[in-house]
Amino acid sequence: MSKPVHEKAVIIGISGPSSSGKTTLARLLQRVFCGVNLKPKDSRLNTFIIHEDDFYFPDDKIPYTTTASGEKIQDWDTASAIDIPFLSQALHYVRENGTLPPRLRSKEDQNDATDSGVSDKIVQELRDIVGSRLRNKAAEKSTESPTIAFLEGFLLFAPPEQEQHVLRSVHDAIHLPLFLPAAYELVKARREGRSGYVTVGPVPEPPAQITEDGGDSQEGKTGTDIDLEAEDDRPPQNFWVDPPGYVDDVVWPRYVTDHAWLLIAEDEDEDQKDGSQALTEAELVRRIGDGTKARTDVGVEVAPGCGSAGMDVVLRWAVELILGYYLDRMGV
């Protein structure tokens, strides 16, 4: 497959449940690929990371939900909390220009960073492999090599059969989708071990009449024309801390419901596959179980190990896939 001449970046999408290692993998991949020397004339590969968390609406625009216990809390794990038109426009800007739009200023690096568990030796080994293969294959190419952008986020992919899905424009802007499964117990432990998250915008005051949002509607949330060349003028930053029970009340049920098309239920057989969308949220959570199994027949690459593989194994898997795709994209 040859690269369209107007595209200057390849976007690698990395998704999975909260705390599955998406940001860690993106940062490791940037270390592996960034600055690799492509040709004798000091041409180096450019890379950067796009964090979906940077596309959240301001705090006072995050929708509310009612938990099983009747408590009304903000829901940061629904598609309606994300400015999807802004994200989609930014991805198309990246593809066409090979750079981040000036409008986008990341706050993600102000959040907690965890030890990747991958040694510098392994990272350097993979850098050497990438550099060698790119130089060997692309030495005779005179065209500019496209940038690699690593997009990481908890909601990036759409079912292949749903053309009108809320995430369709985002999914279609991604060249190579990678999915990291993670077990419920791991997600719960890691998420509850975090101190919180940097956010933007005015601190919300719960309205007298709370309107719940099911997660798909984007109506009224953003303008139709975003000036990506303008500087980021979003309001000052705040800090969100998960309320007690948030993982079980919101994070995990939302994740399972949004990814039912991709996850494999523990008791699933061929006759049950088509009926998953008709199940209630509680029924889906029960059937999906620990959430470690995912389908491999829907156009999404699934990490090895069903969520139990070490980050070094996942990193090697991702590097091989990206390298193969990138070389094919360059037509070499």
CSV table of C-alpha atoms in Angstrom, one decimal:
chain,number,residue,atom,x,y,z
A,1,MET,CA,0.0,0.0,0.0
A,2,SER,CA,1.5,3.3,-1.0
A,3,LYS,CA,1.2,6.4,1.1
A,4,PRO,CA,-1.2,9.1,-0.2
A,5,VAL,CA,1.0,12.1,-1.2
A,6,HIS,CA,-1.0,14.5,1.0
A,7,GLU,CA,-0.5,12.6,4.2
A,8,LYS,CA,2.5,13.5,6.3
A,9,ALA,CA,1.9,11.3,9.4
A,10,VAL,CA,0.9,7.8,10.3
A,11,ILE,CA,-1.4,7.5,13.3
A,12,ILE,CA,-1.0,4.5,15.6
A,13,GLY,CA,-4.1,4.2,17.9
A,14,ILE,CA,-3.5,2.6,21.3
A,15,SER,CA,-6.6,1.8,23.3
A,16,GLY,CA,-7.8,-0.3,26.2
A,17,PRO,CA,-9.5,0.1,29.6
A,18,SER,CA,-8.3,2.6,32.2
A,19,SER,CA,-4.9,1.7,33.6
A,20,SER,CA,-4.1,-0.9,31.0
A,21,GLY,CA,-0.8,0.6,30.1
A,22,LYS,CA,-1.7,2.8,27.1
A,23,THR,CA,0.2,5.9,28.1
A,24,THR,CA,3.2,3.8,29.2
A,25,LEU,CA,3.3,1.9,25.9
A,26,ALA,CA,3.0,5.2,23.9
A,27,ARG,CA,5.9,6.7,25.8
A,28,LEU,CA,8.0,3.6,25.3
A,29,LEU,CA,7.2,3.5,21.5
A,30,GLN,CA,8.2,7.2,21.2
A,31,ARG,CA,11.5,6.4,22.9
A,32,VAL,CA,12.0,3.5,20.4
A,33,PHE,CA,11.1,5.3,17.2
A,34,CYS,CA,11.8,9.0,17.9
A,35,GLY,CA,14.9,10.4,16.2
A,36,VAL,CA,15.9,7.1,14.5
A,37,ASN,CA,18.4,7.9,11.8
A,38,LEU,CA,16.8,7.0,8.5
A,39,LYS,CA,19.4,7.8,5.9
A,40,PRO,CA,23.1,8.8,5.7
A,41,LYS,CA,22.1,12.4,5.3
A,42,ASP,CA,21.0,12.9,8.9
A,43,SER,CA,17.3,12.4,8.1
A,44,ARG,CA,15.6,11.4,11.4
A,45,LEU,CA,12.2,10.0,12.1
A,46,ASN,CA,9.9,12.4,13.9
A,47,THR,CA,7.3,11.2,16.4
A,48,PHE,CA,4.9,12.6,19.1
A,49,ILE,CA,2.1,11.4,21.3
A,50,ILE,CA,-1.5,12.5,21.2
A,51,HIS,CA,-3.4,12.0,24.5
A,52,GLU,CA,-7.2,11.6,24.2
A,53,ASP,CA,-7.5,12.9,27.8
A,54,ASP,CA,-6.5,16.3,26.4
A,55,PHE,CA,-9.8,16.4,24.5
A,56,TYR,CA,-12.1,16.2,27.6
A,57,PHE,CA,-14.6,19.0,27.8
A,58,PRO,CA,-14.1,21.5,30.7
A,59,ASP,CA,-15.0,20.3,34.1
A,60,ASP,CA,-18.4,22.1,34.2
A,61,LYS,CA,-19.4,20.4,30.9
A,62,ILE,CA,-18.8,16.8,32.0
A,63,PRO,CA,-22.1,14.9,32.2
A,64,TYR,CA,-23.6,13.4,35.3
A,65,THR,CA,-24.7,9.9,36.0
A,66,THR,CA,-26.6,8.2,38.8
A,67,THR,CA,-24.9,5.2,40.5
A,68,ALA,CA,-26.6,2.0,41.6
A,69,SER,CA,-26.7,3.5,45.1
A,70,GLY,CA,-28.5,6.6,43.8
A,71,GLU,CA,-25.6,9.0,44.1
A,72,LYS,CA,-25.3,11.6,41.3
A,73,ILE,CA,-21.7,12.0,40.1
A,74,GLN,CA,-19.8,13.2,37.1
A,75,ASP,CA,-19.1,10.6,34.4
A,76,TRP,CA,-15.6,11.0,32.9
A,77,ASP,CA,-15.8,7.6,31.2
A,78,THR,CA,-18.5,8.3,28.6
A,79,ALA,CA,-18.0,9.4,25.0
A,80,SER,CA,-20.1,12.5,25.9
A,81,ALA,CA,-17.3,13.7,28.1
A,82,ILE,CA,-14.9,13.9,25.1
A,83,ASP,CA,-14.9,16.6,22.5
A,84,ILE,CA,-15.0,14.1,19.6
A,85,PRO,CA,-15.3,16.7,16.8
A,86,PHE,CA,-12.2,18.5,18.2
A,87,LEU,CA,-10.3,15.2,18.4
A,88,SER,CA,-11.3,14.2,14.9
A,89,GLN,CA,-10.3,17.5,13.4
A,90,ALA,CA,-7.0,17.4,15.3
A,91,LEU,CA,-6.2,13.9,13.9
A,92,HIS,CA,-6.9,15.0,10.3
A,93,TYR,CA,-4.6,18.0,10.9
A,94,VAL,CA,-1.9,15.7,12.1
A,95,ARG,CA,-2.3,13.5,9.0
A,96,GLU,CA,-2.1,16.4,6.6
A,97,ASN,CA,0.6,18.4,8.4
A,98,GLY,CA,2.7,15.9,10.3
A,99,THR,CA,2.6,18.1,13.4
A,100,LEU,CA,0.3,18.7,16.4
A,101,PRO,CA,-2.0,21.7,15.9
A,102,PRO,CA,-1.0,24.8,17.9
A,103,ARG,CA,-4.4,24.7,19.5
A,104,LEU,CA,-3.5,21.5,21.4
A,105,ARG,CA,-1.5,21.8,24.6
A,106,SER,CA,-1.1,18.6,26.6
A,107,LYS,CA,-1.9,18.4,30.3
A,108,GLU,CA,-1.4,14.6,30.4
A,109,ASP,CA,2.3,14.8,31.4
A,110,GLN,CA,1.3,16.5,34.6
A,111,ASN,CA,-0.5,13.3,35.8
A,112,ASP,CA,1.2,10.5,37.6
A,113,ALA,CA,3.8,8.6,35.6
A,114,THR,CA,4.5,5.0,36.5
A,115,ASP,CA,7.6,2.8,36.0
A,116,SER,CA,7.3,1.0,32.6
A,117,GLY,CA,9.1,-2.1,33.8
A,118,VAL,CA,11.1,-2.1,30.6
A,119,SER,CA,14.9,-1.6,30.8
A,120,ASP,CA,16.9,1.0,28.9
A,121,LYS,CA,18.8,-2.0,27.4
A,122,ILE,CA,15.6,-3.4,25.8
A,123,VAL,CA,14.6,0.1,24.5
A,124,GLN,CA,18.0,0.5,22.9
A,125,GLU,CA,17.9,-2.9,21.4
A,126,LEU,CA,14.6,-2.1,19.7
A,127,ARG,CA,15.9,1.3,18.6
A,128,ASP,CA,18.8,-0.5,16.9
A,129,ILE,CA,16.4,-3.0,15.2
A,130,VAL,CA,14.1,-0.2,14.0
A,131,GLY,CA,17.0,1.9,12.7
A,132,SER,CA,18.6,-1.0,10.9
A,133,ARG,CA,15.4,-2.1,9.1
A,134,LEU,CA,14.3,1.4,8.2
A,135,ARG,CA,17.7,2.3,6.8
A,136,ASN,CA,18.0,-1.0,4.9
A,137,LYS,CA,14.6,-0.7,3.3
A,138,ALA,CA,14.4,3.1,2.8
A,139,ALA,CA,18.0,3.9,1.8
A,140,GLU,CA,17.1,4.4,-1.8
A,141,LYS,CA,13.9,6.4,-1.1
A,142,SER,CA,14.2,10.1,-1.9
A,143,THR,CA,10.8,11.1,-0.5
A,144,GLU,CA,10.3,12.4,3.0
A,145,SER,CA,9.4,9.7,5.6
A,146,PRO,CA,6.1,10.4,7.4
A,147,THR,CA,5.9,11.2,11.1
A,148,ILE,CA,4.6,8.6,13.4
A,149,ALA,CA,1.9,9.9,15.9
A,150,PHE,CA,1.0,7.7,18.8
A,151,LEU,CA,-2.6,8.3,19.9
A,152,GLU,CA,-3.6,6.8,23.2
A,153,GLY,CA,-7.0,6.8,24.8
A,154,PHE,CA,-9.8,4.8,26.4
A,155,LEU,CA,-12.3,5.4,23.6
A,156,LEU,CA,-10.9,5.3,20.1
A,157,PHE,CA,-12.4,2.4,18.1
A,158,ALA,CA,-15.8,1.8,16.6
A,159,PRO,CA,-17.5,-1.5,15.5
A,160,PRO,CA,-16.8,-2.1,11.8
A,161,GLU,CA,-20.5,-2.5,10.9
A,162,GLN,CA,-21.7,0.8,12.5
A,163,GLU,CA,-21.0,3.6,10.1
A,164,GLN,CA,-22.8,6.2,12.3
A,165,HIS,CA,-21.0,5.3,15.5
A,166,VAL,CA,-20.0,8.3,17.6
A,167,LEU,CA,-16.3,7.3,17.3
A,168,ARG,CA,-16.4,6.5,13.6
A,169,SER,CA,-14.5,9.7,12.5
A,170,VAL,CA,-11.9,9.0,15.1
A,171,HIS,CA,-11.4,5.3,14.3
A,172,ASP,CA,-11.2,6.1,10.5
A,173,ALA,CA,-8.4,8.6,11.1
A,174,ILE,CA,-6.3,5.9,12.7
A,175,HIS,CA,-4.0,3.9,10.4
A,176,LEU,CA,-3.1,1.1,12.8
A,177,PRO,CA,-5.4,0.3,15.8
A,178,LEU,CA,-3.8,-1.5,18.8
A,179,PHE,CA,-5.8,-2.8,21.8
A,180,LEU,CA,-4.5,-3.7,25.2
A,181,PRO,CA,-6.8,-5.9,27.2
A,182,ALA,CA,-6.6,-5.8,31.0
A,183,ALA,CA,-8.2,-7.8,33.8
A,184,TYR,CA,-10.9,-6.2,36.0
A,185,GLU,CA,-8.9,-6.7,39.2
A,186,LEU,CA,-5.8,-5.1,37.7
A,187,VAL,CA,-7.8,-2.1,36.4
A,188,LYS,CA,-9.4,-1.7,39.8
A,189,ALA,CA,-6.2,-1.9,41.7
A,190,ARG,CA,-4.3,0.5,39.4
A,191,ARG,CA,-7.1,3.0,39.0
A,192,GLU,CA,-7.8,3.2,42.8
A,193,GLY,CA,-4.1,3.6,43.4
A,194,ARG,CA,-3.9,6.8,41.4
A,195,SER,CA,-4.0,10.1,43.2
A,196,GLY,CA,-6.2,11.8,40.6
A,197,TYR,CA,-6.1,13.6,37.2
A,198,VAL,CA,-5.4,17.1,36.0
A,199,THR,CA,-8.4,18.6,34.3
A,200,VAL,CA,-9.4,22.0,32.8
A,201,GLY,CA,-12.2,24.5,33.1
A,202,PRO,CA,-14.4,26.0,35.8
A,203,VAL,CA,-15.1,23.8,38.8
A,204,PRO,CA,-18.6,22.5,38.4
A,205,GLU,CA,-21.5,23.1,40.7
A,206,PRO,CA,-24.1,20.3,40.5
A,207,PRO,CA,-27.2,21.7,38.9
A,208,ALA,CA,-30.6,21.6,40.6
A,209,GLN,CA,-31.9,19.5,37.7
A,210,ILE,CA,-29.3,16.9,36.6
A,211,THR,CA,-29.7,15.7,33.1
A,212,GLU,CA,-28.0,12.3,32.6
A,213,ASP,CA,-26.2,11.6,29.3
A,214,GLY,CA,-26.0,8.1,28.0
A,215,GLY,CA,-22.7,8.6,26.3
A,216,ASP,CA,-23.4,8.9,22.5
A,217,SER,CA,-24.7,12.4,22.0
A,218,GLN,CA,-22.4,15.2,21.1
A,219,GLU,CA,-25.1,17.7,20.3
A,220,GLY,CA,-24.5,21.1,21.8
A,221,LYS,CA,-21.1,20.2,23.2
A,222,THR,CA,-18.9,22.0,20.8
A,223,GLY,CA,-18.9,24.4,17.8
A,224,THR,CA,-18.6,23.0,14.3
A,225,ASP,CA,-15.5,25.0,13.4
A,226,ILE,CA,-12.4,24.8,15.7
A,227,ASP,CA,-9.5,27.0,14.9
A,228,LEU,CA,-6.6,24.5,15.2
A,229,GLU,CA,-4.0,27.1,14.5
A,230,ALA,CA,-5.0,29.3,17.4
A,231,GLU,CA,-3.3,29.1,20.8
A,232,ASP,CA,-4.9,27.0,23.6
A,233,ASP,CA,-7.2,29.3,25.5
A,234,ARG,CA,-8.8,26.8,27.8
A,235,PRO,CA,-9.4,27.8,31.4
A,236,PRO,CA,-7.1,27.1,34.4
A,237,GLN,CA,-6.5,23.5,35.6
A,238,ASN,CA,-8.2,21.6,38.4
A,239,PHE,CA,-7.7,18.1,39.8
A,240,TRP,CA,-10.2,15.3,39.7
A,241,VAL,CA,-10.2,12.5,42.3
A,242,ASP,CA,-12.3,9.4,41.8
A,243,PRO,CA,-15.1,9.2,44.4
A,244,PRO,CA,-15.4,5.9,46.4
A,245,GLY,CA,-16.7,3.0,44.3
A,246,TYR,CA,-16.1,4.9,41.0
A,247,VAL,CA,-14.4,1.9,39.2
A,248,ASP,CA,-17.3,-0.5,39.9
A,249,ASP,CA,-20.0,2.2,39.5
A,250,VAL,CA,-18.7,3.9,36.3
A,251,VAL,CA,-15.3,2.9,34.9
A,252,TRP,CA,-15.7,-0.8,34.4
A,253,PRO,CA,-19.4,-0.9,33.4
A,254,ARG,CA,-18.8,1.9,30.8
A,255,TYR,CA,-15.8,0.2,29.4
A,256,VAL,CA,-17.6,-3.2,29.0
A,257,THR,CA,-20.6,-1.6,27.4
A,258,ASP,CA,-18.6,0.5,25.0
A,259,HIS,CA,-16.4,-2.4,24.0
A,260,ALA,CA,-19.0,-5.3,24.0
A,261,TRP,CA,-18.4,-5.6,20.2
A,262,LEU,CA,-14.7,-6.3,20.8
A,263,LEU,CA,-14.7,-8.3,24.0
A,264,ILE,CA,-15.5,-12.0,24.3
A,265,ALA,CA,-17.8,-13.1,27.0
A,266,GLU,CA,-16.7,-15.9,29.2
A,267,ASP,CA,-19.9,-17.9,28.3
A,268,GLU,CA,-20.1,-16.8,24.7
A,269,ASP,CA,-20.8,-19.3,21.9
A,270,GLU,CA,-21.5,-18.6,18.2
A,271,ASP,CA,-25.3,-18.3,18.8
A,272,GLN,CA,-24.9,-15.6,21.4
A,273,LYS,CA,-22.6,-13.1,19.6
A,274,ASP,CA,-25.2,-11.1,17.8
A,275,GLY,CA,-27.3,-10.6,21.0
A,276,SER,CA,-24.8,-8.8,23.1
A,277,GLN,CA,-26.0,-5.3,22.3
A,278,ALA,CA,-29.5,-6.1,23.6
A,279,LEU,CA,-28.2,-7.0,27.1
A,280,THR,CA,-28.3,-4.6,30.0
A,281,GLU,CA,-25.1,-3.1,31.4
A,282,ALA,CA,-25.2,-5.4,34.4
A,283,GLU,CA,-25.7,-8.4,32.2
A,284,LEU,CA,-22.8,-7.4,29.9
A,285,VAL,CA,-20.5,-6.9,32.9
A,286,ARG,CA,-21.4,-10.4,34.2
A,287,ARG,CA,-20.9,-12.1,30.9
A,288,ILE,CA,-17.7,-10.4,30.0
A,289,GLY,CA,-16.1,-11.5,33.3
A,290,ASP,CA,-12.6,-10.3,33.8
A,291,GLY,CA,-12.5,-8.8,30.3
A,292,THR,CA,-9.2,-10.3,29.2
A,293,LYS,CA,-10.3,-11.8,25.9
A,294,ALA,CA,-10.9,-9.8,22.8
A,295,ARG,CA,-11.8,-10.6,19.2
A,296,THR,CA,-9.2,-10.6,16.5
A,297,ASP,CA,-11.6,-10.6,13.5
A,298,VAL,CA,-12.8,-7.0,13.6
A,299,GLY,CA,-9.8,-5.1,12.2
A,300,VAL,CA,-8.1,-4.3,15.6
A,301,GLU,CA,-4.7,-5.8,16.6
A,302,VAL,CA,-5.0,-7.3,20.1
A,303,ALA,CA,-1.9,-7.4,22.4
A,304,PRO,CA,-0.6,-10.9,23.4
A,305,GLY,CA,-1.2,-12.5,26.7
A,306,CYS,CA,-4.8,-11.6,27.4
A,307,GLY,CA,-3.7,-8.7,29.6
A,308,SER,CA,-1.1,-10.8,31.6
A,309,ALA,CA,2.0,-10.3,29.4
A,310,GLY,CA,4.7,-8.0,30.6
A,311,MET,CA,5.2,-4.6,29.1
A,312,ASP,CA,8.4,-5.8,27.4
A,313,VAL,CA,6.4,-8.4,25.5
A,314,VAL,CA,3.7,-5.9,24.6
A,315,LEU,CA,6.3,-3.4,23.5
A,316,ARG,CA,8.1,-5.9,21.2
A,317,TRP,CA,4.7,-6.9,19.7
A,318,ALA,CA,3.8,-3.3,19.0
A,319,VAL,CA,7.2,-2.4,17.6
A,320,GLU,CA,7.0,-5.3,15.1
A,321,LEU,CA,3.5,-4.4,14.0
A,322,ILE,CA,4.3,-0.6,13.6
A,323,LEU,CA,7.5,-1.2,11.8
A,324,GLY,CA,5.9,-3.6,9.4
A,325,TYR,CA,3.0,-1.2,8.7
A,326,TYR,CA,5.3,1.8,8.4
A,327,LEU,CA,7.5,0.1,5.8
A,328,ASP,CA,4.5,-1.1,3.9
A,329,ARG,CA,3.0,2.4,4.1
A,330,MET,CA,6.2,3.9,2.6
A,331,GLY,CA,6.0,1.4,-0.2
A,332,VAL,CA,9.3,-0.3,0.5
